[in-house]
Amino acid sequence: MKKNSIFNYTLENLEIFLEKNNFKKFSAKQIFNWLYVKNILDFDLMTNLSKELKTFLKENFEINELNLLVSEESNDGTIKLLFMLDDKKTIETVLMPQKYGQSVCVTTQVGCKMSCTFCASGLIKTERNLETYEMVLQILTINKILKDKYIDDPDNPKARVSHIVVMGIGEPFDNFKNVWDFVNIVNNGNGYKIGARHITISTCGVVPKIIDFANLNSQVNLAISLHAPNNEIRNKLMPINKAYPIEKLIDAVKYYVNKTNRRITFEYILIEGINDSEQNAIELAKLVKGINGYVNLIPYNEVEENPFKRSTKISQFFQVLKKLNVNAILRKEFGIDINAACGQLRAKREGILKNEI
């Protein structure tokens, strides 16, 4: 029988499991400390655990790893990784060095069913949700890479992951429970201790789950992949809009902001001739008016199989928003030279993009 991964367990769930099997609850914190603070990935080396507990852990859990297939490093320091999972499926993870720390873009599904017309992730349909451990291992693996990179300076803040954006392949709110367990593990004070305000979850607009997320009343950030100022354009770009049109999405966003008192991010990819006109900017300004949030303008990463092109009017669009008193920023681009668009590396590996690796 296949053993469960120890990385599937939140601290609370591990405490419950240990108590049910007549072990002390506090041992869960010790195990978390070994795994996530001391980076010890062998139960036998966890010296403050009893012999009986070590035997029990080895009988019930495995400490697994991701199989790294491809690692590409950009001129700007961005590292894109392609992993193979136990069932031979592949996923991507991206490390993006920032001025404020090391940020990792985490994948939550194998493929994506949202079928956004501009996105490389949608070229391969959803095959399954990732388990919690498969998300945790993305962080663990990159922490290993950073530890090796800064082996002569282990106390350097750059030697560990400090920020997480759950914006990789897949729709996080389609995998709500596993994603939330992942957040609880990496945020836990006995584990990686990545602050809730340093974690952002992005959604295409799964309205019921936005409400559920708001009701958790956490400090984790929420980003909305908006990409259009009206239903006509958004219907063409994002099929989810037909189920949850902009009006319902904005109502859910307002509920989230009022419930949590947290600022929200509107992600807006600028595509030539589709959503980048002055009128589009004016519509967008009206749409987000009065909402505690900001617009993150993103240059489009072109995908050969899609007809869309990067906007040539990014600066003009930005200026219109600023004149209309919209809080907006231009996102810094990462890894332009290494298949930067989400899903590109995996799609090439699967032979779906023309120029296969």
Coordinates of N, CA and C in Angstrom, one line a residue, residues 246-331:
I246 N -19.0 39.8 -15.0 CA -18.3 40.8 -14.3 C -19.1 41.4 -13.1
E247 N -20.4 41.6 -13.3 CA -21.2 42.1 -12.2 C -21.1 41.3 -11.0
K248 N -21.3 39.9 -11.2 CA -21.2 39.0 -10.0 C -19.8 39.0 -9.4
L249 N -18.8 39.0 -10.3 CA -17.4 39.0 -9.9 C -17.1 40.2 -9.0
I250 N -17.5 41.4 -9.4 CA -17.3 42.6 -8.7 C -18.0 42.6 -7.4
D251 N -19.2 42.1 -7.4 CA -20.0 42.0 -6.1 C -19.2 41.1 -5.1
A252 N -18.6 40.0 -5.6 CA -17.9 39.1 -4.7 C -16.6 39.8 -4.2
V253 N -16.0 40.6 -5.1 CA -14.8 41.3 -4.7 C -15.1 42.3 -3.6
K254 N -16.2 43.0 -3.8 CA -16.6 44.0 -2.7 C -16.9 43.3 -1.4
Y255 N -17.6 42.1 -1.5 CA -17.8 41.4 -0.3 C -16.5 41.0 0.4
Y256 N -15.5 40.5 -0.4 CA -14.2 40.2 0.2 C -13.6 41.4 0.8
V257 N -13.5 42.5 0.2 CA -12.9 43.7 0.7 C -13.6 44.2 2.0
N258 N -14.9 44.1 2.0 CA -15.6 44.6 3.2 C -15.5 43.6 4.3
K259 N -15.4 42.3 4.0 CA -15.3 41.3 5.0 C -13.9 41.3 5.7
T260 N -12.9 41.4 4.9 CA -11.5 41.2 5.4 C -10.8 42.6 5.6
N261 N -11.3 43.6 5.0 CA -10.6 44.9 5.1 C -9.2 44.8 4.4
R262 N -9.1 43.9 3.5 CA -7.8 43.7 2.7 C -7.9 44.4 1.3
R263 N -6.8 44.9 0.9 CA -6.7 45.4 -0.5 C -6.6 44.3 -1.5
I264 N -7.3 44.5 -2.6 CA -7.3 43.4 -3.6 C -6.5 43.9 -4.9
T265 N -6.0 42.9 -5.6 CA -5.3 43.2 -6.8 C -6.1 42.8 -8.0
F266 N -6.2 43.6 -9.0 CA -6.8 43.3 -10.3 C -5.7 43.1 -11.3
E267 N -5.5 41.9 -11.8 CA -4.5 41.6 -12.8 C -5.1 41.9 -14.2
Y268 N -4.3 42.6 -15.0 CA -4.9 43.0 -16.3 C -3.8 42.9 -17.4
I269 N -3.8 41.8 -18.1 CA -2.9 41.6 -19.2 C -3.3 42.5 -20.4
L270 N -2.4 43.3 -21.0 CA -2.7 44.1 -22.1 C -2.4 43.5 -23.4
I271 N -3.5 43.3 -24.2 CA -3.4 42.6 -25.5 C -3.7 43.6 -26.6
E272 N -2.9 43.6 -27.6 CA -3.0 44.6 -28.7 C -4.4 44.5 -29.4
G273 N -5.1 45.6 -29.4 CA -6.4 45.7 -30.2 C -7.5 44.9 -29.5
I274 N -7.3 44.4 -28.4 CA -8.4 43.6 -27.7 C -8.9 44.3 -26.5
N275 N -8.0 44.7 -25.6 CA -8.5 45.3 -24.3 C -7.6 46.5 -23.9
D276 N -6.9 47.2 -24.9 CA -5.9 48.2 -24.5 C -6.2 49.6 -25.1
S277 N -7.4 49.8 -25.4 CA -7.8 51.2 -25.9 C -8.0 52.2 -24.8
E278 N -8.0 53.4 -25.2 CA -8.3 54.5 -24.2 C -9.7 54.3 -23.5
Q279 N -10.7 53.9 -24.4 CA -12.0 53.6 -23.9 C -12.0 52.4 -22.9
N280 N -11.2 51.4 -23.2 CA -11.1 50.3 -22.3 C -10.6 50.7 -20.9
A281 N -9.6 51.6 -21.0 CA -9.0 52.1 -19.7 C -10.1 52.9 -18.9
I282 N -10.9 53.7 -19.6 CA -11.9 54.5 -18.9 C -12.9 53.5 -18.3
E283 N -13.3 52.5 -19.1 CA -14.3 51.5 -18.5 C -13.7 50.8 -17.3
L284 N -12.4 50.4 -17.4 CA -11.8 49.8 -16.3 C -11.8 50.7 -15.0
A285 N -11.5 51.9 -15.2 CA -11.5 52.9 -14.1 C -12.8 53.0 -13.4
K286 N -13.9 53.0 -14.2 CA -15.2 53.0 -13.7 C -15.6 51.7 -12.9
L287 N -15.1 50.6 -13.5 CA -15.4 49.3 -12.9 C -14.8 49.2 -11.5
V288 N -13.6 49.6 -11.3 CA -12.9 49.4 -10.0 C -13.0 50.6 -9.1
K289 N -13.7 51.7 -9.5 CA -13.9 52.9 -8.7 C -14.5 52.5 -7.3
G290 N -13.9 53.1 -6.3 CA -14.4 52.9 -4.9 C -14.0 51.6 -4.2
I291 N -13.3 50.7 -5.0 CA -12.8 49.4 -4.4 C -11.4 49.6 -3.8
N292 N -11.2 49.1 -2.6 CA -9.8 49.2 -2.1 C -8.9 48.2 -2.8
G293 N -8.2 48.7 -3.8 CA -7.4 47.8 -4.5 C -6.5 48.5 -5.5
Y294 N -5.8 47.8 -6.4 CA -5.0 48.4 -7.4 C -5.0 47.5 -8.6
V295 N -4.7 48.1 -9.8 CA -4.6 47.4 -11.0 C -3.2 47.1 -11.4
N296 N -2.9 45.9 -11.6 CA -1.5 45.4 -12.0 C -1.5 45.2 -13.5
L297 N -0.9 46.1 -14.2 CA -0.9 46.0 -15.7 C 0.3 45.1 -16.1
I298 N 0.0 44.1 -17.0 CA 0.9 43.1 -17.3 C 1.1 43.0 -18.9
P299 N 2.3 43.2 -19.3 CA 2.6 43.0 -20.8 C 2.4 41.6 -21.1
Y300 N 1.7 41.4 -22.3 CA 1.4 40.0 -22.7 C 2.6 39.2 -23.2
N301 N 2.8 38.0 -22.7 CA 3.8 37.1 -23.2 C 3.2 36.3 -24.4
E302 N 3.7 36.6 -25.5 CA 3.1 36.0 -26.7 C 3.4 34.5 -26.8
V303 N 2.3 33.8 -27.2 CA 2.4 32.3 -27.4 C 2.1 32.1 -28.9
E304 N 3.0 31.3 -29.5 CA 3.0 31.2 -31.0 C 1.6 30.6 -31.5
E305 N 1.0 29.7 -30.7 CA -0.2 29.1 -31.1 C -1.4 30.0 -31.0
N306 N -1.3 31.1 -30.2 CA -2.4 32.1 -30.1 C -2.2 33.3 -30.9
P307 N -3.3 33.9 -31.4 CA -3.1 35.0 -32.3 C -2.8 36.4 -31.6
F308 N -2.9 36.4 -30.3 CA -2.8 37.7 -29.6 C -1.3 38.2 -29.6
K309 N -1.3 39.6 -29.6 CA 0.0 40.3 -29.6 C 0.1 41.2 -28.4
R310 N 1.4 41.4 -27.9 CA 1.6 42.3 -26.8 C 1.2 43.7 -27.2
S311 N 0.5 44.4 -26.3 CA 0.0 45.8 -26.6 C 1.2 46.7 -26.8
T312 N 1.0 47.6 -27.8 CA 2.0 48.7 -28.0 C 1.5 50.0 -27.3
K313 N 0.4 49.9 -26.5 CA -0.1 51.1 -25.9 C -0.1 51.0 -24.4
I314 N 0.8 50.3 -23.8 CA 0.9 50.1 -22.4 C 1.0 51.4 -21.6
S315 N 1.9 52.2 -22.1 CA 2.2 53.5 -21.4 C 1.0 54.4 -21.4
Q316 N 0.3 54.4 -22.6 CA -0.9 55.3 -22.8 C -2.0 54.8 -21.9
F317 N -2.2 53.5 -21.8 CA -3.2 52.9 -21.0 C -3.0 53.2 -19.5
F318 N -1.7 53.1 -19.1 CA -1.3 53.4 -17.7 C -1.6 54.9 -17.4
Q319 N -1.3 55.7 -18.3 CA -1.5 57.2 -18.1 C -3.0 57.5 -17.9
V320 N -3.8 56.9 -18.7 CA -5.2 57.2 -18.6 C -5.7 56.8 -17.2
L321 N -5.3 55.6 -16.7 CA -5.7 55.1 -15.4 C -5.2 56.1 -14.3
K322 N -4.0 56.6 -14.5 CA -3.5 57.5 -13.5 C -4.3 58.8 -13.5
K323 N -4.6 59.3 -14.6 CA -5.4 60.6 -14.7 C -6.8 60.4 -14.1
L324 N -7.3 59.2 -14.1 CA -8.6 58.9 -13.5 C -8.5 58.4 -12.1
N325 N -7.3 58.7 -11.5 CA -7.0 58.4 -10.1 C -7.2 56.9 -9.7
V326 N -6.8 56.1 -10.7 CA -6.8 54.6 -10.4 C -5.4 54.3 -9.9
N327 N -5.3 53.5 -8.8 CA -4.0 53.1 -8.3 C -3.6 51.9 -9.2
A328 N -2.5 52.2 -10.0 CA -2.1 51.2 -11.0 C -0.6 51.1 -11.0
I329 N -0.1 49.9 -11.3 CA 1.4 49.7 -11.5 C 1.6 48.9 -12.8
L330 N 2.8 49.0 -13.3 CA 3.3 48.2 -14.4 C 4.1 47.0 -13.9
R331 N 3.7 45.8 -14.1 CA 4.4 44.7 -13.5 C 5.8 44.5 -14.2

